[in-house]
Structures are given as C-alpha cells and as structure tokens.
Amino acid sequence: NRPEGKLALDFGYGQNDCQVLNYWDQDDPVKTSDPQCKSLLLKRCGETILMLVTWNGQPATVGVGFDFPVTSAVDAETTQELTVTTGKLSIPLAGYGVRFVRLE
C-alpha cells in the first residue's frame, strides 16, 4: 500500500491555495524525456512537489527539465537527495512507477 494519494493530500492537493500544473496544460513547465512519463506539479506555501507517473512497463531513467530554476531535489517518500545537474533531473522509475519529488 503506497502513500501517493496521502502525500499529495498532505501537501495540500485539492486546497484552494494549491496550484496544480498538469502535463496536458499548454504551459506545463515540466518536460520529460519519455512520452510515457507524465507529470503533475503542485505548488503551495512556497514549496513545490513534482509527481511523476510512467505507463512504461519497463524500469527506466527519465530526464526531467523545468521552465523554472531547480537547485535541489529530494525523494518525498525516502528523503533521498537526488542529483540536479544544470537544473535538470535524471530520475529512475520502476515499470509503471510513481515518484514524488520535493523541488527547490
């Protein structure tokens, strides 16, 4: 039983002050290297969380770029620091995987 829904709700998803940017939005500020990987970006109270979901059945590392500055990233479930290189991330995803990442 994974806490994805709880992570999003605890962050404020669904609250009036939580800005939600979807992968299908024309001005989506998140770009992924794999078209089977979709994103949801949540912004609230000066914090940002990125949710990545892949429909790729095979494990893969997905490149993620942003239209805004990103200097650090932490896995929201494990608190593992992720490497940010020139404002971009390379994130391993399990087949049909989900990751939540806190961005700064």
Short mmCIF file of N, CA and C in Angstrom, two decimals:
data_model
loop_
_atom_site.label_atom_id
_atom_site.label_comp_id
_atom_site.label_asym_id
_atom_site.label_seq_id
_atom_site.Cartn_x
_atom_site.Cartn_y
_atom_site.Cartn_z
N ASN A 1 0.85 -1.18 0.00
CA ASN A 1 0.00 0.00 0.00
C ASN A 1 0.89 1.25 0.00
N ARG A 2 0.95 1.94 -1.13
CA ARG A 2 1.83 3.11 -1.27
C ARG A 2 1.07 4.38 -0.89
N PRO A 3 1.79 5.36 -0.35
CA PRO A 3 1.14 6.58 0.16
C PRO A 3 1.01 7.72 -0.84
N GLU A 4 1.01 7.43 -2.17
CA GLU A 4 0.99 8.52 -3.15
C GLU A 4 -0.16 9.48 -2.91
N GLY A 5 -1.35 8.96 -2.78
CA GLY A 5 -2.50 9.83 -2.55
C GLY A 5 -2.37 10.63 -1.28
N LYS A 6 -1.88 10.01 -0.23
CA LYS A 6 -1.69 10.69 1.05
C LYS A 6 -0.65 11.79 0.93
N LEU A 7 0.44 11.53 0.22
CA LEU A 7 1.47 12.56 0.05
C LEU A 7 0.89 13.81 -0.62
N ALA A 8 0.14 13.61 -1.67
CA ALA A 8 -0.46 14.74 -2.39
C ALA A 8 -1.47 15.47 -1.51
N LEU A 9 -2.32 14.73 -0.83
CA LEU A 9 -3.34 15.36 0.04
C LEU A 9 -2.70 16.08 1.22
N ASP A 10 -1.67 15.47 1.83
CA ASP A 10 -0.98 16.11 2.95
C ASP A 10 -0.30 17.39 2.49
N PHE A 11 0.17 17.42 1.26
CA PHE A 11 0.81 18.62 0.73
C PHE A 11 -0.20 19.74 0.51
N GLY A 12 -1.44 19.37 0.23
CA GLY A 12 -2.48 20.38 0.02
C GLY A 12 -3.23 20.24 -1.28
N TYR A 13 -3.00 19.14 -2.01
CA TYR A 13 -3.73 18.91 -3.26
C TYR A 13 -5.23 18.99 -2.99
N GLY A 14 -5.91 19.79 -3.79
CA GLY A 14 -7.35 19.97 -3.61
C GLY A 14 -7.72 21.18 -2.77
N GLN A 15 -6.72 21.79 -2.13
CA GLN A 15 -6.97 23.00 -1.34
C GLN A 15 -6.96 24.22 -2.26
N ASN A 16 -7.68 25.25 -1.88
CA ASN A 16 -7.78 26.46 -2.71
C ASN A 16 -6.44 27.13 -2.98
N ASP A 17 -5.48 27.00 -2.05
CA ASP A 17 -4.20 27.67 -2.20
C ASP A 17 -3.12 26.78 -2.83
N CYS A 18 -3.51 25.63 -3.37
CA CYS A 18 -2.56 24.71 -4.02
C CYS A 18 -2.70 24.85 -5.54
N GLN A 19 -1.64 25.35 -6.16
CA GLN A 19 -1.62 25.49 -7.61
C GLN A 19 -1.24 24.14 -8.22
N VAL A 20 -2.01 23.68 -9.19
CA VAL A 20 -1.79 22.39 -9.85
C VAL A 20 -1.47 22.64 -11.32
N LEU A 21 -0.32 22.14 -11.76
CA LEU A 21 0.09 22.24 -13.16
C LEU A 21 0.15 20.83 -13.72
N ASN A 22 -0.69 20.55 -14.70
CA ASN A 22 -0.83 19.21 -15.27
C ASN A 22 0.00 19.06 -16.54
N TYR A 23 0.40 17.84 -16.83
CA TYR A 23 1.20 17.57 -18.03
C TYR A 23 0.46 17.95 -19.31
N TRP A 24 -0.85 17.98 -19.28
CA TRP A 24 -1.60 18.30 -20.50
C TRP A 24 -1.81 19.81 -20.67
N ASP A 25 -1.46 20.60 -19.67
CA ASP A 25 -1.59 22.04 -19.80
C ASP A 25 -0.64 22.56 -20.87
N GLN A 26 -1.11 23.50 -21.67
CA GLN A 26 -0.29 24.04 -22.75
C GLN A 26 0.98 24.69 -22.22
N ASP A 27 0.91 25.31 -21.05
CA ASP A 27 2.07 25.98 -20.47
C ASP A 27 2.75 25.13 -19.38
N ASP A 28 2.66 23.81 -19.47
CA ASP A 28 3.28 22.91 -18.50
C ASP A 28 4.78 23.23 -18.38
N PRO A 29 5.27 23.55 -17.18
CA PRO A 29 6.67 23.90 -17.01
C PRO A 29 7.61 22.70 -16.84
N VAL A 30 7.08 21.48 -16.93
CA VAL A 30 7.87 20.27 -16.76
C VAL A 30 7.95 19.54 -18.09
N LYS A 31 9.15 19.15 -18.47
CA LYS A 31 9.35 18.39 -19.71
C LYS A 31 10.07 17.09 -19.37
N THR A 32 9.51 15.96 -19.82
CA THR A 32 10.15 14.66 -19.57
C THR A 32 10.69 14.08 -20.86
N SER A 33 11.75 13.28 -20.73
CA SER A 33 12.40 12.69 -21.91
C SER A 33 11.64 11.48 -22.44
N ASP A 34 10.68 10.97 -21.69
CA ASP A 34 9.92 9.78 -22.08
C ASP A 34 8.45 10.17 -22.23
N PRO A 35 7.88 10.06 -23.43
CA PRO A 35 6.48 10.44 -23.61
C PRO A 35 5.50 9.59 -22.79
N GLN A 36 5.95 8.45 -22.27
CA GLN A 36 5.08 7.63 -21.43
C GLN A 36 5.12 8.06 -19.96
N CYS A 37 5.97 9.03 -19.64
CA CYS A 37 6.08 9.55 -18.28
C CYS A 37 5.34 10.89 -18.21
N LYS A 38 4.39 10.97 -17.33
CA LYS A 38 3.55 12.17 -17.18
C LYS A 38 3.83 12.83 -15.83
N SER A 39 3.57 14.13 -15.75
CA SER A 39 3.89 14.87 -14.53
C SER A 39 2.69 15.64 -14.01
N LEU A 40 2.76 15.91 -12.72
CA LEU A 40 1.82 16.78 -12.03
C LEU A 40 2.67 17.61 -11.08
N LEU A 41 2.58 18.91 -11.18
CA LEU A 41 3.39 19.79 -10.33
C LEU A 41 2.46 20.51 -9.38
N LEU A 42 2.78 20.44 -8.09
CA LEU A 42 1.98 21.08 -7.05
C LEU A 42 2.81 22.18 -6.40
N LYS A 43 2.23 23.37 -6.27
CA LYS A 43 2.91 24.49 -5.60
C LYS A 43 1.99 25.02 -4.51
N ARG A 44 2.59 25.16 -3.32
CA ARG A 44 1.80 25.66 -2.20
C ARG A 44 2.73 26.21 -1.12
N CYS A 45 2.41 27.38 -0.61
CA CYS A 45 3.15 27.97 0.51
C CYS A 45 4.65 28.01 0.27
N GLY A 46 5.06 28.33 -0.95
CA GLY A 46 6.47 28.42 -1.27
C GLY A 46 7.17 27.10 -1.48
N GLU A 47 6.44 26.00 -1.46
CA GLU A 47 7.02 24.68 -1.68
C GLU A 47 6.51 24.11 -2.99
N THR A 48 7.30 23.19 -3.57
CA THR A 48 6.93 22.57 -4.84
C THR A 48 7.16 21.07 -4.77
N ILE A 49 6.17 20.31 -5.20
CA ILE A 49 6.30 18.85 -5.30
C ILE A 49 5.97 18.44 -6.73
N LEU A 50 6.81 17.58 -7.27
CA LEU A 50 6.62 17.01 -8.60
C LEU A 50 6.21 15.56 -8.45
N MET A 51 5.12 15.18 -9.11
CA MET A 51 4.71 13.79 -9.16
C MET A 51 4.97 13.29 -10.57
N LEU A 52 5.70 12.19 -10.70
CA LEU A 52 5.95 11.56 -11.99
C LEU A 52 5.30 10.19 -11.99
N VAL A 53 4.62 9.87 -13.08
CA VAL A 53 3.96 8.57 -13.25
C VAL A 53 4.34 8.07 -14.63
N THR A 54 4.75 6.80 -14.72
CA THR A 54 5.08 6.26 -16.03
C THR A 54 4.17 5.10 -16.39
N TRP A 55 3.77 5.09 -17.65
CA TRP A 55 2.99 3.98 -18.19
C TRP A 55 3.90 3.02 -18.93
N ASN A 56 5.20 3.23 -18.82
CA ASN A 56 6.19 2.32 -19.39
C ASN A 56 6.31 1.13 -18.45
N GLY A 57 6.11 -0.06 -18.95
CA GLY A 57 6.17 -1.25 -18.11
C GLY A 57 7.58 -1.67 -17.72
N GLN A 58 8.58 -1.07 -18.35
CA GLN A 58 9.97 -1.40 -18.06
C GLN A 58 10.60 -0.32 -17.17
N PRO A 59 11.47 -0.70 -16.23
CA PRO A 59 12.19 0.31 -15.45
C PRO A 59 13.00 1.20 -16.39
N ALA A 60 13.07 2.48 -16.09
CA ALA A 60 13.80 3.41 -16.95
C ALA A 60 14.21 4.64 -16.14
N THR A 61 15.25 5.28 -16.60
CA THR A 61 15.65 6.56 -16.02
C THR A 61 15.12 7.65 -16.94
N VAL A 62 14.36 8.56 -16.37
CA VAL A 62 13.70 9.61 -17.14
C VAL A 62 14.38 10.95 -16.85
N GLY A 63 14.71 11.66 -17.91
CA GLY A 63 15.22 13.01 -17.76
C GLY A 63 14.07 13.98 -17.59
N VAL A 64 14.24 14.93 -16.68
CA VAL A 64 13.19 15.90 -16.40
C VAL A 64 13.81 17.30 -16.42
N GLY A 65 13.24 18.16 -17.25
CA GLY A 65 13.67 19.55 -17.32
C GLY A 65 12.55 20.47 -16.88
N PHE A 66 12.90 21.69 -16.52
CA PHE A 66 11.93 22.62 -15.96
C PHE A 66 12.07 23.99 -16.62
N ASP A 67 10.95 24.71 -16.70
CA ASP A 67 10.94 26.08 -17.19
C ASP A 67 11.12 27.07 -16.04
N PHE A 68 11.65 26.61 -14.91
CA PHE A 68 11.92 27.45 -13.75
C PHE A 68 13.17 26.88 -13.08
N PRO A 69 13.88 27.67 -12.28
CA PRO A 69 15.13 27.18 -11.69
C PRO A 69 14.89 26.10 -10.63
N VAL A 70 15.65 25.03 -10.73
CA VAL A 70 15.64 23.96 -9.73
C VAL A 70 17.08 23.75 -9.29
N THR A 71 17.33 23.89 -7.99
CA THR A 71 18.69 23.74 -7.48
C THR A 71 18.87 22.48 -6.64
N SER A 72 17.77 21.95 -6.09
CA SER A 72 17.87 20.72 -5.31
C SER A 72 16.57 19.93 -5.41
N ALA A 73 16.70 18.62 -5.19
CA ALA A 73 15.53 17.73 -5.26
C ALA A 73 15.71 16.60 -4.26
N VAL A 74 14.61 16.22 -3.61
CA VAL A 74 14.62 15.16 -2.61
C VAL A 74 13.42 14.26 -2.86
N ASP A 75 13.64 12.94 -2.83
CA ASP A 75 12.52 12.00 -2.95
C ASP A 75 11.61 12.21 -1.75
N ALA A 76 10.35 12.50 -1.98
CA ALA A 76 9.41 12.83 -0.91
C ALA A 76 9.06 11.63 -0.03
N GLU A 77 9.26 10.41 -0.52
CA GLU A 77 8.95 9.23 0.28
C GLU A 77 10.14 8.79 1.12
N THR A 78 11.33 8.81 0.51
CA THR A 78 12.52 8.26 1.19
C THR A 78 13.43 9.33 1.76
N THR A 79 13.24 10.59 1.40
CA THR A 79 14.09 11.74 1.73
C THR A 79 15.49 11.63 1.13
N GLN A 80 15.67 10.74 0.17
CA GLN A 80 16.96 10.60 -0.53
C GLN A 80 17.17 11.82 -1.41
N GLU A 81 18.37 12.43 -1.31
CA GLU A 81 18.69 13.55 -2.18
C GLU A 81 18.91 13.04 -3.59
N LEU A 82 18.42 13.79 -4.56
CA LEU A 82 18.57 13.45 -5.97
C LEU A 82 19.51 14.46 -6.61
N THR A 83 20.23 14.04 -7.61
CA THR A 83 21.21 14.90 -8.26
C THR A 83 20.53 15.82 -9.27
N VAL A 84 20.78 17.10 -9.11
CA VAL A 84 20.30 18.11 -10.05
C VAL A 84 21.52 18.59 -10.83
N THR A 85 21.48 18.43 -12.14
CA THR A 85 22.59 18.86 -12.99
C THR A 85 22.07 19.90 -13.98
N THR A 86 22.60 21.09 -13.87
CA THR A 86 22.18 22.21 -14.73
C THR A 86 20.66 22.36 -14.74
N GLY A 87 20.06 22.27 -13.56
CA GLY A 87 18.62 22.47 -13.45
C GLY A 87 17.78 21.32 -13.93
N LYS A 88 18.39 20.17 -14.23
CA LYS A 88 17.65 19.01 -14.72
C LYS A 88 17.87 17.81 -13.81
N LEU A 89 16.91 16.90 -13.84
CA LEU A 89 16.98 15.67 -13.04
C LEU A 89 17.02 14.45 -13.95
N SER A 90 17.67 13.40 -13.48
CA SER A 90 17.55 12.07 -14.08
C SER A 90 16.98 11.20 -12.98
N ILE A 91 15.76 10.72 -13.18
CA ILE A 91 15.05 10.01 -12.12
C ILE A 91 14.74 8.59 -12.54
N PRO A 92 15.26 7.60 -11.79
CA PRO A 92 14.90 6.21 -12.08
C PRO A 92 13.45 5.95 -11.66
N LEU A 93 12.73 5.28 -12.55
CA LEU A 93 11.35 4.90 -12.27
C LEU A 93 11.20 3.41 -12.52
N ALA A 94 10.50 2.74 -11.63
CA ALA A 94 10.17 1.33 -11.84
C ALA A 94 9.14 1.25 -12.96
N GLY A 95 8.99 0.08 -13.55
CA GLY A 95 7.93 -0.11 -14.54
C GLY A 95 6.59 0.25 -13.92
N TYR A 96 5.81 1.04 -14.63
CA TYR A 96 4.54 1.57 -14.12
C TYR A 96 4.75 2.27 -12.78
N GLY A 97 5.87 2.97 -12.65
CA GLY A 97 6.28 3.57 -11.38
C GLY A 97 5.72 4.96 -11.14
N VAL A 98 5.80 5.36 -9.87
CA VAL A 98 5.37 6.67 -9.40
C VAL A 98 6.47 7.21 -8.48
N ARG A 99 6.82 8.48 -8.65
CA ARG A 99 7.77 9.13 -7.73
C ARG A 99 7.25 10.51 -7.39
N PHE A 100 7.40 10.90 -6.14
CA PHE A 100 7.12 12.24 -5.67
C PHE A 100 8.46 12.86 -5.30
N VAL A 101 8.72 14.06 -5.80
CA VAL A 101 9.99 14.73 -5.58
C VAL A 101 9.73 16.15 -5.09
N ARG A 102 10.37 16.50 -3.97
CA ARG A 102 10.32 17.89 -3.48
C ARG A 102 11.41 18.67 -4.19
N LEU A 103 11.03 19.81 -4.75
CA LEU A 103 11.96 20.64 -5.53
C LEU A 103 12.23 21.97 -4.82
N GLU A 104 13.44 22.45 -4.99
CA GLU A 104 13.80 23.81 -4.53
C GLU A 104 14.58 24.48 -5.62
#
